[in-house]
Structures are given as structure tokens and as C-alpha cells.
XYZ file of C-alpha atoms in Angstrom:
355
model
C -25.170 10.951 4.044
C -25.689 8.155 1.582
C -22.994 5.734 0.395
C -23.032 4.338 -2.899
C -20.878 1.800 -4.665
C -19.338 1.254 -8.179
C -17.208 -1.943 -9.321
C -14.363 -1.453 -11.735
C -11.945 -4.262 -13.027
C -8.194 -2.970 -12.825
C -6.120 -4.797 -15.280
C -2.245 -4.710 -14.805
C -0.188 -3.599 -17.782
C 2.080 -6.935 -17.117
C 1.567 -10.028 -15.127
C 2.640 -9.560 -11.324
C 4.577 -12.609 -9.999
C 5.501 -12.887 -6.622
C 6.777 -16.072 -4.739
C 3.147 -17.076 -4.057
C 1.112 -15.865 -6.808
C 0.724 -14.296 -10.253
C -1.876 -11.632 -10.563
C -2.917 -10.189 -13.973
C -6.092 -8.024 -12.606
C -7.813 -6.927 -9.444
C -11.398 -6.089 -8.705
C -12.020 -2.680 -6.900
C -14.994 -0.987 -5.193
C -15.269 2.880 -5.313
C -17.309 3.951 -2.351
C -19.087 7.457 -2.774
C -20.101 9.313 0.060
C -22.736 12.082 -0.930
C -23.589 15.097 1.305
C -25.047 18.443 0.232
C -24.406 18.146 -3.248
C -20.713 17.066 -2.667
C -19.032 13.653 -3.056
C -16.063 12.182 -1.424
C -14.539 8.738 -2.737
C -12.396 5.927 -1.543
C -11.438 2.678 -3.001
C -11.188 -0.830 -1.670
C -9.493 -3.424 -3.554
C -9.995 -7.480 -3.680
C -7.220 -9.570 -1.890
C -6.734 -13.252 -2.111
C -4.372 -13.067 0.739
C -6.808 -11.180 2.944
C -9.652 -13.193 1.828
C -11.517 -10.388 0.122
C -13.496 -11.053 -3.031
C -15.858 -8.487 -4.697
C -19.124 -9.743 -3.269
C -17.425 -9.710 0.352
C -16.500 -6.069 -0.307
C -19.699 -4.908 -1.585
C -21.746 -6.697 1.163
C -19.759 -5.187 4.197
C -19.435 -1.736 2.413
C -23.353 -1.661 2.249
C -23.419 -2.633 5.960
C -21.185 0.455 6.607
C -23.291 2.564 4.421
C -26.293 1.755 6.508
C -24.559 3.001 9.739
C -23.116 6.165 7.724
C -26.902 7.435 7.741
C -26.973 8.062 11.448
C -24.464 10.926 10.960
C -25.210 14.493 10.188
C -21.927 15.122 8.541
C -18.407 13.856 7.305
C -16.668 15.286 10.360
C -18.984 13.587 12.789
C -18.721 10.263 11.057
C -14.935 10.617 10.809
C -14.655 10.997 14.643
C -16.874 7.808 15.324
C -14.665 5.957 12.740
C -11.530 6.915 14.913
C -13.646 6.201 17.977
C -14.430 2.504 16.809
C -18.125 3.264 16.589
C -18.961 3.724 12.838
C -17.851 0.205 11.796
C -19.321 -2.829 13.136
C -16.866 -5.473 14.665
C -15.605 -7.758 11.784
C -15.708 -5.278 9.081
C -12.150 -5.777 7.257
C -9.549 -3.150 7.126
C -9.912 -2.419 3.550
C -13.520 -1.471 4.129
C -12.650 0.718 6.889
C -9.850 2.414 5.148
C -11.799 3.184 2.084
C -14.573 4.774 4.070
C -12.475 6.983 5.642
C -10.829 8.100 2.562
C -14.193 8.965 1.153
C -14.974 10.982 4.370
C -11.852 12.680 4.319
C -12.081 13.677 0.835
C -15.650 15.045 1.386
C -14.715 16.762 4.583
C -11.614 18.326 2.604
C -14.059 19.425 -0.209
C -16.517 21.091 2.104
C -13.824 23.171 3.554
C -11.567 23.798 0.312
C -8.830 21.996 2.338
C -6.407 19.230 0.832
C -6.318 16.262 3.101
C -2.855 16.563 4.295
C -3.772 19.834 5.783
C -6.807 18.319 7.685
C -4.205 15.767 9.001
C -1.796 18.532 10.391
C 0.860 18.784 7.311
C 1.176 22.304 5.999
C 3.270 21.212 2.957
C 1.915 18.817 0.550
C 4.080 15.700 0.811
C 5.905 14.419 -2.170
C 8.271 11.329 -1.740
C 10.257 9.153 -4.148
C 8.431 5.976 -4.796
C 9.657 2.499 -5.327
C 8.843 0.755 -8.474
C 8.331 -2.953 -8.520
C 9.906 -5.578 -10.883
C 8.448 -8.634 -10.396
C 9.992 -12.437 -10.507
C 11.136 -12.134 -14.144
C 14.273 -13.345 -15.941
C 17.368 -11.173 -15.095
C 17.473 -9.993 -18.624
C 13.755 -8.814 -18.351
C 14.740 -7.049 -14.930
C 17.681 -5.171 -16.425
C 15.423 -3.966 -19.259
C 12.953 -2.715 -16.883
C 15.528 -1.138 -14.550
C 17.106 0.675 -17.391
C 13.811 2.136 -18.389
C 12.571 3.128 -14.749
C 16.130 4.919 -14.003
C 15.730 6.825 -17.173
C 12.397 8.023 -16.245
C 13.704 9.322 -12.855
C 13.164 6.370 -10.333
C 15.614 6.121 -7.562
C 14.231 3.337 -5.670
C 13.567 -0.133 -7.219
C 11.772 -3.144 -5.463
C 12.630 -6.304 -6.815
C 10.506 -9.174 -6.053
C 12.281 -12.674 -4.857
C 11.391 -15.978 -3.629
C 12.140 -18.079 -6.936
C 12.522 -21.666 -6.397
C 16.154 -21.186 -7.572
C 17.748 -18.567 -4.976
C 20.710 -18.048 -7.740
C 17.952 -16.512 -9.917
C 16.975 -14.080 -7.240
C 20.872 -13.157 -7.019
C 20.967 -13.030 -10.798
C 18.054 -10.676 -10.999
C 19.437 -8.282 -8.149
C 22.747 -8.395 -10.142
C 21.181 -7.360 -13.575
C 19.149 -4.528 -11.928
C 22.434 -2.978 -10.043
C 24.289 -3.267 -13.311
C 21.477 -1.766 -15.269
C 20.706 0.981 -12.679
C 23.942 1.727 -10.422
C 22.686 4.602 -8.726
C 19.248 3.178 -7.574
C 18.273 2.184 -4.165
C 17.335 -1.564 -3.887
C 14.615 -2.923 -1.837
C 13.876 -6.925 -1.865
C 10.691 -8.587 -1.119
C 10.308 -12.411 -1.045
C 6.887 -12.036 0.542
C 7.671 -14.893 3.174
C 9.256 -17.418 0.623
C 12.192 -18.149 2.988
C 12.859 -20.259 6.025
C 14.467 -18.763 8.577
C 17.767 -20.629 7.918
C 17.695 -20.022 4.177
C 17.337 -16.286 5.126
C 20.360 -16.301 7.185
C 22.424 -17.892 4.550
C 20.903 -15.575 1.881
C 21.110 -11.825 3.419
C 24.623 -11.619 3.579
C 24.887 -12.274 -0.283
C 22.293 -9.902 -0.648
C 24.063 -7.109 1.171
C 27.067 -7.699 -0.794
C 25.048 -6.700 -4.018
C 24.108 -3.345 -2.030
C 20.482 -4.187 -1.225
C 19.190 -1.643 1.301
C 16.349 -3.513 2.746
C 14.445 -6.514 2.747
C 10.558 -7.097 3.402
C 9.268 -9.840 5.161
C 11.936 -12.401 4.289
C 10.464 -15.350 6.216
C 6.914 -16.736 6.255
C 4.408 -14.873 8.326
C 3.042 -16.289 11.547
C 6.047 -16.156 13.833
C 7.147 -12.722 14.672
C 9.841 -13.717 17.265
C 11.609 -15.485 14.478
C 11.273 -12.491 12.283
C 13.010 -10.478 15.218
C 15.617 -12.936 15.774
C 16.567 -12.886 11.845
C 16.673 -9.000 11.958
C 18.878 -8.922 15.165
C 21.736 -10.575 13.047
C 20.906 -9.380 9.757
C 23.319 -7.489 7.705
C 20.579 -5.921 5.874
C 17.534 -4.019 7.402
C 14.670 -6.232 7.849
C 10.904 -4.762 7.237
C 7.934 -6.575 8.708
C 5.028 -6.675 6.295
C 2.681 -9.649 6.565
C 3.771 -9.889 10.184
C 2.765 -6.266 11.074
C -0.907 -5.612 10.266
C -2.609 -4.385 13.486
C -1.337 -1.679 15.883
C -0.668 -4.693 18.276
C 1.428 -6.461 15.708
C 3.586 -3.234 15.587
C 3.710 -2.955 19.327
C 5.259 -6.395 19.288
C 7.835 -5.530 16.818
C 8.773 -2.024 17.606
C 12.495 -1.812 17.969
C 12.817 -5.304 17.127
C 12.701 -4.958 13.428
C 14.100 -2.328 11.228
C 10.996 -0.931 9.565
C 7.291 -2.059 9.450
C 5.560 -1.624 6.094
C 2.149 -0.065 6.884
C -0.629 -0.534 4.023
C -3.838 1.383 4.693
C -5.620 -1.478 3.453
C -4.455 -3.911 6.063
C -4.317 -1.411 9.116
C -7.635 0.381 8.703
C -6.773 3.660 7.016
C -4.913 7.038 7.441
C -5.707 7.326 11.233
C -4.503 3.627 11.986
C -1.538 4.371 9.945
C -0.747 7.276 11.850
C -0.991 5.618 15.204
C 1.333 3.151 14.212
C 3.927 5.858 12.889
C 3.529 7.563 16.428
C 4.071 4.457 18.099
C 7.297 3.244 16.496
C 8.782 7.012 16.314
C 12.383 6.825 18.086
C 12.125 3.095 18.616
C 14.788 2.171 16.277
C 11.874 0.706 13.799
C 11.140 2.924 10.568
C 7.908 3.618 8.688
C 7.484 2.350 5.416
C 4.379 3.060 3.288
C 3.338 0.480 1.104
C 0.121 -0.200 -1.092
C -1.725 -2.905 -2.706
C -2.213 -2.777 -6.461
C -5.112 -0.181 -7.000
C -5.743 3.053 -8.942
C -4.837 6.508 -7.958
C -7.865 6.602 -6.015
C -6.896 3.751 -3.666
C -3.084 5.101 -3.194
C -3.876 8.619 -2.794
C -4.573 8.718 0.764
C -1.331 7.188 1.649
C 0.243 9.973 -0.404
C -1.034 12.560 2.045
C 1.145 11.112 4.710
C 4.048 10.147 2.874
C 6.476 12.479 4.406
C 6.271 10.607 7.416
C 7.789 7.443 5.954
C 11.590 6.493 5.452
C 10.412 4.065 2.397
C 7.758 4.767 0.054
C 6.346 2.053 -2.130
C 3.122 3.472 -3.423
C 3.391 2.217 -7.249
C 0.376 0.213 -7.244
C -1.481 2.488 -9.803
C 1.699 2.654 -11.972
C 1.278 -1.195 -12.549
C -2.060 -0.745 -14.186
C -2.792 -0.796 -18.144
C -5.402 1.948 -17.578
C -5.920 4.010 -14.111
C -9.339 5.356 -14.249
C -8.197 8.241 -11.811
C -5.434 10.823 -12.037
C -3.790 13.252 -9.792
C -0.881 11.909 -7.681
C 1.628 11.372 -10.434
C 4.133 8.746 -9.991
C 5.485 8.348 -13.499
C 8.706 10.398 -12.904
C 9.433 8.682 -10.049
C 7.607 10.813 -7.553
C 4.111 10.756 -5.907
C 2.915 13.795 -4.624
C -0.334 15.345 -2.960
C -1.577 18.306 -4.708
C -3.266 21.433 -3.101
C -6.715 20.652 -4.501
C -9.494 19.982 -1.929
C -9.888 16.685 -0.410
C -7.744 13.853 -1.822
C -7.026 15.908 -4.932
C -7.895 13.178 -7.278
C -10.223 13.311 -10.345
C -11.344 10.709 -12.597
C -10.012 10.566 -16.405
C -12.260 12.163 -18.704
C -13.420 9.056 -20.555
C -14.105 7.204 -17.080
C -15.870 10.370 -15.842
C -18.152 10.082 -18.940
C -19.140 6.295 -18.374
C -19.784 6.743 -14.965
C -22.088 9.727 -15.388
C -23.872 7.429 -18.090
C -24.157 4.434 -15.905
């Protein structure tokens, strides 16, 4: 088997402002594994928070590609990956997840089987996805919420962490008024101190916020657990829940864990976390980074395991070079096509073939 790479710039339709940064674009590396005339694809994206630039992604993906040549087929490579024998120590979770996605895509195409069936789910998952509203004015938030509700979105995630906490509250009030039937999630991205969170969470509870992601700065999971124990709003760990061991530490102590394939290492790693927390009182949230449909698709194939689904990264793009999981009507779905079930848009396929 041979792994090749292709780099693409993903430009956002609008700047995404969160408490710690503003993003207008993200670079992605498409990994393609070829075998016996078929190709499987996966995607890894850059991340300032996780220290991954495009040069690092390409270099480490190439090292993984060298190890892939030792395997006769994608099935044996997948077995080795899940046993920790394919990627070398130090390879970031994002590269592992993208490699696994490409192998799953290829394995599914070899047998004519959709990935969710390879993973044991007979019915293609379909889930209502949250749609993110960044830190904007209350008026802008209301207009966006009104459009989203009209398009069919029933879950809206609002970014928080403004320097003026009243602006965060006004933004939530505006969204609630514009989309009164929507379920509202809040994400300060760790912007608050523990004391500030204790003061603010009852106010957000009064506005009908369903859950809050990572309200305090990551690095002190004990403080997050303390906060969750007294919070009137369910608390979901995100930046404090990266690995399986992080999830073990917080299982039963927070209300949810946001599992992102790019931070935990892929579908298999996500399913291990899901099995770990099942029955503990901690529910699964499936999240994502801003990525194309190709990058989001693997998580869609396990979306039936989650209480909260936040797989809208592809919906934030000005142009998504892939298609196949939907989302524009508020729902993402895994289709019945073999593998991941995604395909390049026509113009992108032509450009790729010419390059």
C-alpha cells in the first residue's frame, strides 16, 4: 500500500471568533492510501491549540506512510493501528485519525461496505448537529439563529468568553428570542475562572442553556469536576478530556465528554472512550475541528452513540471540496455508499486529477 498527500486551504465563510482566537482559514492535508486500484481518503487539519502546522503534519504523515508499506492490505494495517503498532510514538492523534479514516474508507470500498457497518451499526446514523455562532454582537447572533432555525437546525452552539460577561448573556438572550425552540449549547473555550463560572452558570441556566462546554481553563480537571458537581447546567469536558486516561479520570464526575477524533486518535479511540463512560453518568458528545466533509465524515459514522452531536466544521467553510454527509438542513447522515461515503465535488475532482 502507498500513502500520498495533498494539501488544501480551507477558507471560512465568516471569521470564527472564540475566546482565545479568531480564525479565517485552516490548512488541511488529505491522506490517500492506494491499494489494488482503489483509494481510501482521510484528512488532518492544522491546529494552533494542538501545535500542528502544515509542515509538521506533512512530515509526520510521511513517516506513517513509510510504515504503511509493510502491510499487505488495509485490514491488517487497521489491526496494527488499533494495537498501537502502526504509528510510532509521538505521532499526533490527528495524523493517526486521518490514517485510520483512509484505511476504513479503503477497507469499505474493497468489500462494498459502508464504514458504519464495518463498525457494527447496521443502520446508517443520522443526527441533529449543532451549528456554531461565534462571538458576535447580539443582533448578529439573532439574525444567524433565525436563519438557522428556518433551515431546520434544532441545536445551536454559542461561543462565549467575551471580556464583558453581559455581552455573552445578551447574545444568548438574543438567540433564545430568535429561535425559541432551539436547544442551546454554550462554549466559552475555557475562558472563565472557577469563581466566575460559579457566578455565571446559574444565569445561563435561567436562559435555558442545555449544557456548557469547558467553562474553565484546561489543566485542572479536579476543578472542572468540582464545578460540575454544583452546576445547575450540565458541564461537558473538552480541552480537559483529550486521551482515554483523561476520560477515565473524569468519567462520572462531569456530565459529558466532547470526543473529537483529531484529539483522541480516531474512530476506534472514540469508541473506547464511549464504552468507558457508558453507564457512568457522563454522556458522549461528538465534536470536531473546522474541516471539510472528508474530515468530518468518520465521526458521522458513529454519531448514533452520542447524546450531543457537534459536527458542523464543514458547514463553516466558504467552499467544501467534498460532499456526502449533508448538514445544511440541521442533520448529518452517513449514507449507504461504500467506505466513508464521501466524494470530491466535480470541480475539485478535475483539479486533483490534473495536478
